[in-house]
Amino acid sequence: MTLVMKFGGTSVGSAKAMRETTDLILQARDTWEDVAVIASAMGSKPVKVTDLLLEGAQTAYRGDAETFRQVARQLREIHYEAIDGLLSPDGERQVILAQIERFIDRYVALCGAVNVLAELTPRALDAISGMGEQMSVRILAAYLRELGYDAEAIDATELIVTDSNFQAAAPQVAETRQRSQARLQRLLDRGGIPIVTGFIGATADGVTTTLGRGGSDFSAAILGQALDADEVWIWTDVDGVMTADPRLVPSARSIPTLSFREVSELAYYGAKVLHPKTMRPCVESGIPLRIKNTFNPTHPGTVIFEEAVESNGALKAVTAIKGVSMITVEGKGMIGVPGIAARTFGAVARLDVSVLLITQASSEQSICFIVPEVSAAAVVGGLEAAFAEELQRRDIERIWSQDAIAIMTIVGAGIQRTPGIAGRVFSVLGDHRVNVIAIAQGSSECGISVVVDAEDTGRAVGHIHDLIVYQGAAV
Ligand code: ADP
Ligand code: ASP
Ligand code: MG
C-alpha cells in the first residue's frame, strides 16, 4: 500500500511546522508500507518563498539591481532559521547550510543576469521560481535523517517529465511513470522516505519547468499516479475543503466528502485550496484524495472520490474569482451568420488567453465571455482586428470589455437537475440587491456561475454562504 503525502507552504513554513510535518510522515509510516512525500517551498503567510523569488526576478528585469539582493537576505534568514531550529551542529547543519547558500548564490547570479540583459524569459522564471522547493526538501530530508530515518531529498526534475510549456508545463505520463518508479521504488523498498520537490519538473532534455502557481498539489497527484498510489493526501493549513474561503467567510465549514467533479469546479473557479489540475491524474487512476490540516491533524478533513454520496442537489460551497473582465461582441448583423463564434474564440486563442467562462447571451445579438482582466485590452484589440470588416459594415457594432467584475460559482452535484435551487440562489441575490450581470451553467452539471460587480463579491458570497449553511440547502 502506497501513500503520497503533499505538504504545502505553511506546513513547511518554519522549524516548528517542519516538526509537525515530520510527525505526520512518521505516523503515516505506521500504517502504510510506502510513504512518498512532496513538499512546497517554505511559506509562512504572508511571506511565501516562491513569491519572494519571483519578486526579485521581476524587479531585476525592470532595472532594479537592489531588491533581489534584499530578497537573497530574506531567503537566507527564512532558511537559516529553519536549519538552526532543526539540525544540530554536529550533524548535517553545515552541509545543508552550504547547499542553501549555493542556491541563494545561484539565485543572485541569475537575477543579476536578468538585470543586466533586461530579459526575463519564461524558462528563466521557472529556473528561478523552482528553487524554493529545492531548498525546503533538503532541510526536511536532513531533519528526518537526523532523527535516524533514511530520507532523501529528490528534485522532481529527475522524476516528472514535462513538455516545454514553461510556467504551466504538462506532464508526460508514460515517461514520468517510468522515471519515478526507477528512481523511487528501490528507496521505498528499503524503507526509505523520498522527499520530493513539488511544483517543478523538467523537459526530456533536463531543462527545469514549473507546473503553474500552486502546482505542488498537481505534483502530488502526478506522482501518485506514477507510483500507483492507493491514496494522495494534501496537507494544508485548513480543515479540508470548506463551504467558502475561510479568509473571506469566517463561518465557513469543512465539507466531509466531495466528488472529483465538484472539487474541480471549485478549484477552477478560485478555491485556492487545491490546484485545478490535481484531480485529473486521480480521476484517471481512481485514486482518492484527502485534504487535511497539518495544524489540526485529528480533524478528518475532506475526502474526494469518484462520486460523492448520492447527491440531492444540495449546495455545497461557494467560491469567487476577481480580477476578470467580460468581453462582449455585439451587433445586429451577427444574427444567423455562421462562424462568428468560431472566429471570436479563434482570435482569443491566438493571443494565448484562456477563456474562463462563456455566458448565455441575453439576446442573440451578442457573444459574451470572461477573460483575466490583464488580458482584456489585448483581447479587445485582437477582436477589433479580426472583425475589422464587420465593424466597418456595422454588422458588429461594438466590441468592449467590462472590468471590475467577478465570477461567483456555487457548487453541488445535481444542482442543475434539482428544481428550485437556482431560483433560491437568484432570490437571495435579488433580496440583497446584488446585480447579476450574467449567468452560466458550469461545464460539469454541478455548478452555477454568476457574474457580479467586483465590489458586490464579498456580500454576494456571504449571502449565498448563509443560504448553504443556515437555510436548509446545506451539505
Ligand atoms: P498550501 O500552501 O498548503 O498549498 P494554499 O494557500 O495554497 O496552501 O491553500 C490553502 C488556502 O486556500 C487556505 O488557507 C484558504 O485560505 C484558501 N481557500 C480558498 N478557498 C477555500 C476553500 N473553499 N476551502 C478551504 N480553503 C480555501
Ligand atoms: N511554491 C509554489 C507556489 O507558491 C507551488 C505551491 O506552493 O504549490 O506557487
Ligand atoms: Mg497550494
mmCIF file of N, CA and C in Angstrom, residues 268-269 321-328 345 348 353-360 367-373 375-376 379 401-402 405-408 437-440 449-452:
data_model
loop_
_atom_site.group_PDB
_atom_site.id
_atom_site.type_symbol
_atom_site.label_atom_id
_atom_site.label_comp_id
_atom_site.label_asym_id
_atom_site.label_seq_id
_atom_site.Cartn_x
_atom_site.Cartn_y
_atom_site.Cartn_z
ATOM 1 N N TYR A 268 -11.299 25.297 -10.123
ATOM 2 C CA TYR A 268 -11.205 26.062 -11.369
ATOM 3 C C TYR A 268 -11.707 27.490 -11.154
ATOM 4 N N TYR A 269 -12.760 27.622 -10.354
ATOM 5 C CA TYR A 269 -13.326 28.949 -10.127
ATOM 6 C C TYR A 269 -12.830 29.594 -8.836
ATOM 7 N N ILE A 321 -13.907 34.411 -8.177
ATOM 8 C CA ILE A 321 -12.650 34.898 -8.765
ATOM 9 C C ILE A 321 -12.833 36.361 -9.113
ATOM 10 N N LYS A 322 -11.900 37.171 -8.612
ATOM 11 C CA LYS A 322 -11.910 38.587 -9.010
ATOM 12 C C LYS A 322 -10.845 38.789 -10.082
ATOM 13 N N GLY A 323 -10.675 40.046 -10.503
ATOM 14 C CA GLY A 323 -9.621 40.314 -11.488
ATOM 15 C C GLY A 323 -9.936 39.756 -12.855
ATOM 16 N N VAL A 324 -11.227 39.759 -13.205
ATOM 17 C CA VAL A 324 -11.605 39.271 -14.532
ATOM 18 C C VAL A 324 -12.424 40.351 -15.257
ATOM 19 N N SER A 325 -12.530 40.216 -16.559
ATOM 20 C CA SER A 325 -13.300 41.174 -17.366
ATOM 21 C C SER A 325 -14.243 40.415 -18.273
ATOM 22 N N MET A 326 -15.366 41.044 -18.566
ATOM 23 C CA MET A 326 -16.294 40.407 -19.503
ATOM 24 C C MET A 326 -16.192 41.106 -20.857
ATOM 25 N N ILE A 327 -15.918 40.303 -21.878
ATOM 26 C CA ILE A 327 -15.791 40.853 -23.231
ATOM 27 C C ILE A 327 -17.105 40.585 -23.959
ATOM 28 N N THR A 328 -17.619 41.609 -24.616
ATOM 29 C CA THR A 328 -18.856 41.436 -25.372
ATOM 30 C C THR A 328 -18.616 41.823 -26.833
ATOM 31 N N PHE A 345 -13.485 33.084 -30.842
ATOM 32 C CA PHE A 345 -12.648 32.307 -29.925
ATOM 33 C C PHE A 345 -11.308 31.939 -30.568
ATOM 34 N N VAL A 348 -9.118 34.881 -29.841
ATOM 35 C CA VAL A 348 -8.690 34.891 -28.438
ATOM 36 C C VAL A 348 -7.597 33.833 -28.225
ATOM 37 N N VAL A 353 -4.814 33.496 -24.679
ATOM 38 C CA VAL A 353 -5.575 33.884 -23.484
ATOM 39 C C VAL A 353 -6.619 32.803 -23.262
ATOM 40 N N SER A 354 -6.749 32.360 -21.999
ATOM 41 C CA SER A 354 -7.766 31.331 -21.799
ATOM 42 C C SER A 354 -9.081 31.975 -21.355
ATOM 43 N N VAL A 355 -10.160 31.398 -21.860
ATOM 44 C CA VAL A 355 -11.494 31.924 -21.568
ATOM 45 C C VAL A 355 -12.018 31.187 -20.343
ATOM 46 N N LEU A 356 -12.357 31.951 -19.308
ATOM 47 C CA LEU A 356 -12.768 31.315 -18.050
ATOM 48 C C LEU A 356 -14.211 30.867 -18.080
ATOM 49 N N LEU A 357 -15.002 31.543 -18.896
ATOM 50 C CA LEU A 357 -16.429 31.250 -18.861
ATOM 51 C C LEU A 357 -17.075 31.897 -20.071
ATOM 52 N N ILE A 358 -18.050 31.199 -20.644
ATOM 53 C CA ILE A 358 -18.814 31.776 -21.757
ATOM 54 C C ILE A 358 -20.238 31.893 -21.254
ATOM 55 N N THR A 359 -20.807 33.063 -21.381
ATOM 56 C CA THR A 359 -22.135 33.220 -20.784
ATOM 57 C C THR A 359 -23.214 33.114 -21.843
ATOM 58 N N GLN A 360 -24.353 32.786 -21.347
ATOM 59 C CA GLN A 360 -25.530 32.759 -22.186
ATOM 60 C C GLN A 360 -25.874 34.221 -22.473
ATOM 61 N N ILE A 367 -22.080 37.971 -28.135
ATOM 62 C CA ILE A 367 -21.346 36.849 -27.544
ATOM 63 C C ILE A 367 -20.605 37.438 -26.351
ATOM 64 N N CYS A 368 -20.743 36.830 -25.193
ATOM 65 C CA CYS A 368 -20.050 37.345 -24.006
ATOM 66 C C CYS A 368 -19.175 36.253 -23.422
ATOM 67 N N PHE A 369 -17.992 36.648 -22.972
ATOM 68 C CA PHE A 369 -17.136 35.667 -22.294
ATOM 69 C C PHE A 369 -16.197 36.401 -21.352
ATOM 70 N N ILE A 370 -15.604 35.611 -20.460
ATOM 71 C CA ILE A 370 -14.789 36.210 -19.404
ATOM 72 C C ILE A 370 -13.330 35.816 -19.581
ATOM 73 N N VAL A 371 -12.461 36.805 -19.444
ATOM 74 C CA VAL A 371 -11.010 36.553 -19.511
ATOM 75 C C VAL A 371 -10.344 37.262 -18.321
ATOM 76 N N PRO A 372 -9.106 36.919 -18.007
ATOM 77 C CA PRO A 372 -8.419 37.653 -16.945
ATOM 78 C C PRO A 372 -8.312 39.138 -17.310
ATOM 79 N N GLU A 373 -8.493 39.999 -16.299
ATOM 80 C CA GLU A 373 -8.506 41.442 -16.547
ATOM 81 C C GLU A 373 -7.235 41.915 -17.252
ATOM 82 N N SER A 375 -5.632 40.613 -19.508
ATOM 83 C CA SER A 375 -5.623 40.334 -20.950
ATOM 84 C C SER A 375 -6.723 41.081 -21.702
ATOM 85 N N ALA A 376 -7.595 41.791 -20.970
ATOM 86 C CA ALA A 376 -8.804 42.328 -21.611
ATOM 87 C C ALA A 376 -8.488 43.276 -22.778
ATOM 88 N N VAL A 379 -7.324 41.442 -25.803
ATOM 89 C CA VAL A 379 -8.392 40.673 -26.438
ATOM 90 C C VAL A 379 -9.280 41.604 -27.266
ATOM 91 N N SER A 401 -15.082 45.767 -23.284
ATOM 92 C CA SER A 401 -14.815 44.966 -22.091
ATOM 93 C C SER A 401 -15.372 45.672 -20.870
ATOM 94 N N GLN A 402 -15.979 44.886 -20.014
ATOM 95 C CA GLN A 402 -16.485 45.423 -18.746
ATOM 96 C C GLN A 402 -15.556 44.922 -17.654
ATOM 97 N N ILE A 405 -15.322 43.177 -12.500
ATOM 98 C CA ILE A 405 -16.390 42.220 -12.229
ATOM 99 C C ILE A 405 -15.776 40.976 -11.572
ATOM 100 N N ALA A 406 -16.626 40.061 -11.157
ATOM 101 C CA ALA A 406 -16.147 38.825 -10.529
ATOM 102 C C ALA A 406 -17.060 37.688 -10.955
ATOM 103 N N ILE A 407 -16.512 36.486 -10.931
ATOM 104 C CA ILE A 407 -17.340 35.297 -11.173
ATOM 105 C C ILE A 407 -17.550 34.634 -9.809
ATOM 106 N N MET A 408 -18.816 34.454 -9.450
ATOM 107 C CA MET A 408 -19.099 33.694 -8.226
ATOM 108 C C MET A 408 -19.662 32.344 -8.674
ATOM 109 N N ILE A 437 -24.944 40.265 -13.529
ATOM 110 C CA ILE A 437 -24.604 40.758 -14.867
ATOM 111 C C ILE A 437 -24.789 39.667 -15.907
ATOM 112 N N ALA A 438 -24.457 38.454 -15.564
ATOM 113 C CA ALA A 438 -24.617 37.329 -16.496
ATOM 114 C C ALA A 438 -24.625 36.030 -15.708
ATOM 115 N N ILE A 439 -25.089 34.986 -16.378
ATOM 116 C CA ILE A 439 -25.212 33.685 -15.710
ATOM 117 C C ILE A 439 -24.615 32.628 -16.633
ATOM 118 N N ALA A 440 -23.969 31.624 -16.055
ATOM 119 C CA ALA A 440 -23.535 30.491 -16.878
ATOM 120 C C ALA A 440 -23.665 29.216 -16.075
ATOM 121 N N SER A 449 -22.521 29.515 -12.316
ATOM 122 C CA SER A 449 -21.658 30.676 -12.148
ATOM 123 C C SER A 449 -22.454 31.936 -12.433
ATOM 124 N N VAL A 450 -22.218 32.943 -11.615
ATOM 125 C CA VAL A 450 -22.943 34.197 -11.724
ATOM 126 C C VAL A 450 -21.902 35.306 -11.811
ATOM 127 N N VAL A 451 -22.051 36.177 -12.791
ATOM 128 C CA VAL A 451 -21.110 37.291 -12.917
ATOM 129 C C VAL A 451 -21.702 38.494 -12.179
ATOM 130 N N VAL A 452 -20.915 39.042 -11.251
ATOM 131 C CA VAL A 452 -21.398 40.188 -10.459
ATOM 132 C C VAL A 452 -20.341 41.291 -10.468
#
